[in-house]
Amino acid sequence: MKKYFNQSYQWVYQSFSLFKLSARFSLIAGMFYLMFYMFIPATPGLNMLSPILIILWPFITVFIVAYYLSILEKQPYDFKKASGTLKGKFPRFIAIGLLSIFYTIILSAWVSSDIAEIFALSQTPDLNRVQLSDFSPILMKALILTTPFLMLTWFAPLLIAFNNFNFFKSIKSSFAGCLLYFIQILMAWVVILSIFLGSIFMVTFLISSMSFLSNNLISLLSSFFVLILATIFIAISFTFQSITYKEIFKSLP
């Protein structure tokens, strides 16, 4: 168990170190992801673009991870070289995107009734009666369906781009790599997520305790800092993906 803990710690440490080395790029990548995969799908009139953005996701991931891998290799980022890893592989990347769309449809259909119940609860006048157990079904369903999907696609675009795997070999190898290092990856994710959630709690608590601020200003500041933390979290997710890919598959572009 100590071996697993040490490896998880090293991955978390390296992920934050890689973020520090590429702070400007990481913040831009994180904000880009937030805008295209969270804000646009939630915006009325623009949510029709969601399928296109999902299909583009594997391509975007390759360019972002290629940048981090170039830092790990201590070489300048070559955009042309990164683009070259996509040549002749477009159908494989599109297949990953279509798999993601299929997953999204299945997940939405599975949790739609739970979402309707939560929405109904949010309309009740006495919100104090709403308990964490009310959210348990949707959380469990999302976890059960999301974990295998993430294991299938976590490394798949990178294995297609940098290892020239076909579609089926890429998702099979991605799942196998995640399963082989499941404990280390899970422990590292728990640490990263705990740091992120703890930071949100601290920031919102500190801002809320500033009684000299108006409620509107408190809300504005809290939203701003949560947005910054969410951007950093997404960037750390990409650095973690790059570190684990390098460590598990021992391959650089």
Coordinates of C-alpha atoms in Angstrom, one line a residue:
M1 CA 0.0 0.0 0.0
K2 CA 2.9 2.3 0.7
K3 CA 4.1 1.8 -2.8
Y4 CA 0.7 2.9 -4.2
F5 CA 0.6 5.9 -1.9
N6 CA 4.2 7.0 -2.9
Q7 CA 3.4 6.7 -6.7
S8 CA 0.1 8.6 -6.2
Y9 CA 1.9 11.3 -4.3
Q10 CA 4.6 11.6 -7.0
W11 CA 1.9 11.9 -9.7
V12 CA 0.1 14.6 -7.8
Y13 CA 3.3 16.5 -7.1
Q14 CA 4.5 16.2 -10.8
S15 CA 1.0 17.4 -12.0
F16 CA 1.2 20.5 -9.9
S17 CA 4.8 21.1 -10.8
L18 CA 3.9 20.8 -14.5
F19 CA 1.1 23.3 -14.0
K20 CA 3.6 25.7 -12.4
L21 CA 6.0 25.4 -15.3
S22 CA 3.2 26.2 -17.8
A23 CA 0.9 28.4 -15.8
R24 CA -0.1 30.8 -18.6
F25 CA -0.8 28.0 -21.1
S26 CA -2.6 25.9 -18.4
L27 CA -4.9 28.7 -17.5
I28 CA -5.8 29.4 -21.1
A29 CA -6.4 25.7 -21.7
G30 CA -8.5 25.4 -18.6
M31 CA -10.6 28.5 -19.5
F32 CA -11.0 27.2 -23.1
Y33 CA -12.3 24.0 -21.8
L34 CA -14.7 25.7 -19.4
M35 CA -16.1 27.9 -22.2
F36 CA -16.5 25.3 -24.8
Y37 CA -17.6 22.3 -22.7
M38 CA -19.5 23.9 -19.8
F39 CA -20.7 27.4 -20.7
I40 CA -21.7 26.9 -24.3
P41 CA -23.7 23.7 -23.7
A42 CA -25.5 25.4 -20.9
T43 CA -26.3 28.5 -23.0
P44 CA -29.7 28.5 -24.7
G45 CA -29.3 28.7 -28.5
L46 CA -25.7 27.5 -28.4
N47 CA -26.3 24.1 -26.9
M48 CA -26.9 22.7 -30.4
L49 CA -23.1 23.0 -30.8
S50 CA -22.5 20.4 -28.1
P51 CA -22.3 17.4 -30.5
I52 CA -19.7 19.2 -32.6
L53 CA -17.7 20.2 -29.6
I54 CA -17.7 16.6 -28.2
I55 CA -16.4 15.3 -31.5
L56 CA -13.6 17.9 -31.4
W57 CA -12.7 17.0 -27.9
P58 CA -10.2 14.2 -28.8
F59 CA -8.4 16.5 -31.2
I60 CA -8.1 19.3 -28.7
T61 CA -6.9 16.9 -26.0
V62 CA -4.0 15.8 -28.2
F63 CA -2.8 19.4 -28.8
I64 CA -3.0 20.2 -25.1
V65 CA -1.3 17.1 -23.9
A66 CA 1.4 17.3 -26.6
Y67 CA 2.3 20.7 -25.2
Y68 CA 2.8 19.2 -21.7
L69 CA 4.7 16.3 -23.1
S70 CA 7.1 18.7 -24.9
I71 CA 7.8 20.3 -21.5
L72 CA 8.5 16.9 -19.9
E73 CA 10.8 16.1 -22.8
K74 CA 12.4 19.5 -22.4
Q75 CA 11.9 20.4 -26.0
P76 CA 10.1 23.4 -27.6
Y77 CA 6.5 22.8 -28.5
D78 CA 6.2 22.0 -32.2
F79 CA 2.6 22.7 -33.4
K80 CA 3.3 21.2 -36.8
K81 CA 4.7 18.1 -35.2
A82 CA 1.6 17.8 -33.0
S83 CA -0.6 18.3 -36.1
G84 CA 1.3 15.5 -37.8
T85 CA 0.2 13.0 -35.2
L86 CA -3.4 13.5 -36.4
K87 CA -2.7 12.7 -40.1
G88 CA -4.6 9.7 -41.4
K89 CA -6.3 9.1 -38.0
F90 CA -9.3 11.4 -38.3
P91 CA -11.9 8.5 -38.4
R92 CA -10.4 7.0 -35.2
F93 CA -10.7 10.4 -33.4
I94 CA -14.2 10.9 -34.7
A95 CA -15.1 7.4 -33.4
I96 CA -13.9 8.5 -29.9
G97 CA -16.1 11.6 -30.2
L98 CA -19.1 9.5 -31.3
L99 CA -18.6 7.1 -28.4
S100 CA -18.6 10.2 -26.1
I101 CA -21.9 11.4 -27.6
F102 CA -23.4 7.9 -27.2
Y103 CA -22.3 7.9 -23.5
T104 CA -23.8 11.3 -23.0
I105 CA -27.2 10.2 -24.4
I106 CA -27.2 7.0 -22.3
L107 CA -26.2 9.0 -19.1
S108 CA -28.9 11.6 -19.7
A109 CA -31.6 9.0 -20.3
W110 CA -30.5 7.1 -17.2
V111 CA -30.5 10.1 -14.8
S112 CA -33.3 12.2 -16.3
S113 CA -35.9 11.1 -13.8
D114 CA -33.5 11.9 -10.9
I115 CA -32.8 15.3 -12.4
A116 CA -36.5 16.0 -12.5
E117 CA -36.9 15.0 -8.9
I118 CA -34.0 17.3 -7.8
F119 CA -35.5 20.1 -9.8
A120 CA -38.9 19.6 -8.0
L121 CA -37.1 19.6 -4.7
S122 CA -35.4 22.9 -5.6
Q123 CA -38.8 24.5 -6.0
T124 CA -39.9 23.6 -2.5
P125 CA -40.3 26.6 -0.1
D126 CA -38.4 24.8 2.7
L127 CA -35.0 24.0 1.3
N128 CA -33.8 22.9 4.8
R129 CA -35.8 19.7 4.3
V130 CA -33.6 18.8 1.3
Q131 CA -30.9 16.3 2.4
L132 CA -27.8 14.9 0.8
S133 CA -29.6 11.5 0.5
D134 CA -31.9 13.1 -2.0
F135 CA -28.9 13.4 -4.4
S136 CA -27.6 9.9 -3.8
P137 CA -29.4 8.1 -6.6
I138 CA -28.1 10.5 -9.3
L139 CA -24.6 10.6 -7.9
M140 CA -24.4 6.7 -7.8
K141 CA -25.8 6.3 -11.3
A142 CA -23.4 8.9 -12.7
L143 CA -20.5 7.3 -10.9
I144 CA -21.4 3.8 -12.1
L145 CA -21.7 4.8 -15.7
T146 CA -19.0 7.5 -15.8
T147 CA -16.1 5.5 -14.3
P148 CA -15.9 2.8 -17.0
F149 CA -16.3 5.4 -19.8
L150 CA -13.5 7.5 -18.4
M151 CA -11.3 4.5 -18.2
L152 CA -12.0 3.7 -21.8
T153 CA -11.3 7.2 -23.1
W154 CA -8.7 8.6 -20.6
F155 CA -5.7 7.6 -22.7
A156 CA -7.5 6.6 -26.0
P157 CA -6.9 9.9 -28.0
L158 CA -3.2 9.9 -26.9
L159 CA -2.7 6.3 -27.8
I160 CA -4.2 6.9 -31.3
A161 CA -2.0 10.1 -31.8
F162 CA 1.3 9.1 -30.3
N163 CA 1.3 5.3 -30.5
N164 CA -0.7 4.9 -33.7
F165 CA -3.2 2.5 -32.1
N166 CA -6.5 1.7 -33.9
F167 CA -9.8 2.7 -32.3
F168 CA -10.5 -0.7 -30.5
K169 CA -6.9 -1.1 -29.4
S170 CA -6.8 2.4 -28.0
I171 CA -9.9 2.1 -25.8
K172 CA -8.9 -1.5 -24.8
S173 CA -5.4 -0.3 -23.8
S174 CA -6.8 2.8 -22.1
F175 CA -9.1 0.7 -20.0
A176 CA -6.3 -1.8 -19.2
G177 CA -3.9 0.9 -18.2
C178 CA -6.4 2.6 -15.9
L179 CA -7.4 -0.8 -14.4
L180 CA -3.7 -1.8 -13.8
Y181 CA -3.1 1.5 -12.0
F182 CA -6.6 2.0 -10.6
I183 CA -5.6 2.4 -7.0
Q184 CA -2.9 4.9 -7.7
I185 CA -5.0 6.9 -10.1
L186 CA -8.0 6.9 -7.7
M187 CA -5.8 8.0 -4.7
A188 CA -4.3 10.8 -6.8
W189 CA -7.7 11.9 -8.0
V190 CA -9.0 12.0 -4.4
V191 CA -6.1 14.2 -3.3
I192 CA -6.5 16.6 -6.3
L193 CA -10.3 16.8 -5.8
S194 CA -9.9 17.3 -2.1
I195 CA -7.5 20.1 -2.6
F196 CA -9.9 21.7 -5.1
L197 CA -13.0 21.4 -2.9
G198 CA -11.1 22.5 0.2
S199 CA -9.9 25.6 -1.7
I200 CA -13.4 26.4 -2.8
F201 CA -14.7 26.0 0.8
M202 CA -11.9 28.2 2.2
V203 CA -12.4 31.0 -0.4
T204 CA -16.1 31.1 -0.1
F205 CA -15.9 31.0 3.7
L206 CA -13.4 33.9 3.8
I207 CA -15.4 36.0 1.4
S208 CA -18.6 35.3 3.2
S209 CA -17.1 36.3 6.5
M210 CA -16.3 39.8 5.2
S211 CA -19.4 41.4 6.7
F212 CA -18.5 44.8 5.4
L213 CA -19.2 43.7 1.8
S214 CA -22.7 43.7 0.3
N215 CA -24.4 40.4 -0.6
N216 CA -24.1 41.2 -4.3
L217 CA -20.4 41.8 -4.0
I218 CA -19.9 38.7 -1.9
S219 CA -21.7 36.6 -4.6
L220 CA -19.7 38.3 -7.4
L221 CA -16.3 37.7 -5.7
S222 CA -17.2 34.1 -4.7
S223 CA -18.2 33.3 -8.3
F224 CA -15.0 34.9 -9.7
F225 CA -12.7 32.9 -7.4
V226 CA -14.6 29.7 -7.9
L227 CA -14.3 30.2 -11.7
I228 CA -10.5 30.7 -11.3
L229 CA -10.2 27.5 -9.1
A230 CA -12.3 25.5 -11.6
T231 CA -10.0 26.7 -14.4
I232 CA -7.0 25.5 -12.4
F233 CA -8.6 22.2 -11.6
I234 CA -9.2 21.5 -15.3
A235 CA -5.7 22.5 -16.1
I236 CA -4.4 20.1 -13.4
S237 CA -6.6 17.4 -14.9
F238 CA -4.7 17.8 -18.2
T239 CA -1.3 17.8 -16.5
F240 CA -2.3 14.7 -14.5
Q241 CA -3.4 13.0 -17.8
S242 CA -0.1 13.9 -19.4
I243 CA 1.9 12.6 -16.4
T244 CA 0.0 9.3 -16.1
Y245 CA 0.2 8.7 -19.9
K246 CA 4.0 9.2 -19.8
E247 CA 4.4 7.0 -16.7
I248 CA 2.1 4.2 -17.7
F249 CA 2.8 3.9 -21.5
K250 CA 6.4 5.2 -21.4
S251 CA 5.9 7.1 -24.6
L252 CA 6.5 10.7 -25.7
P253 CA 5.6 12.2 -29.1

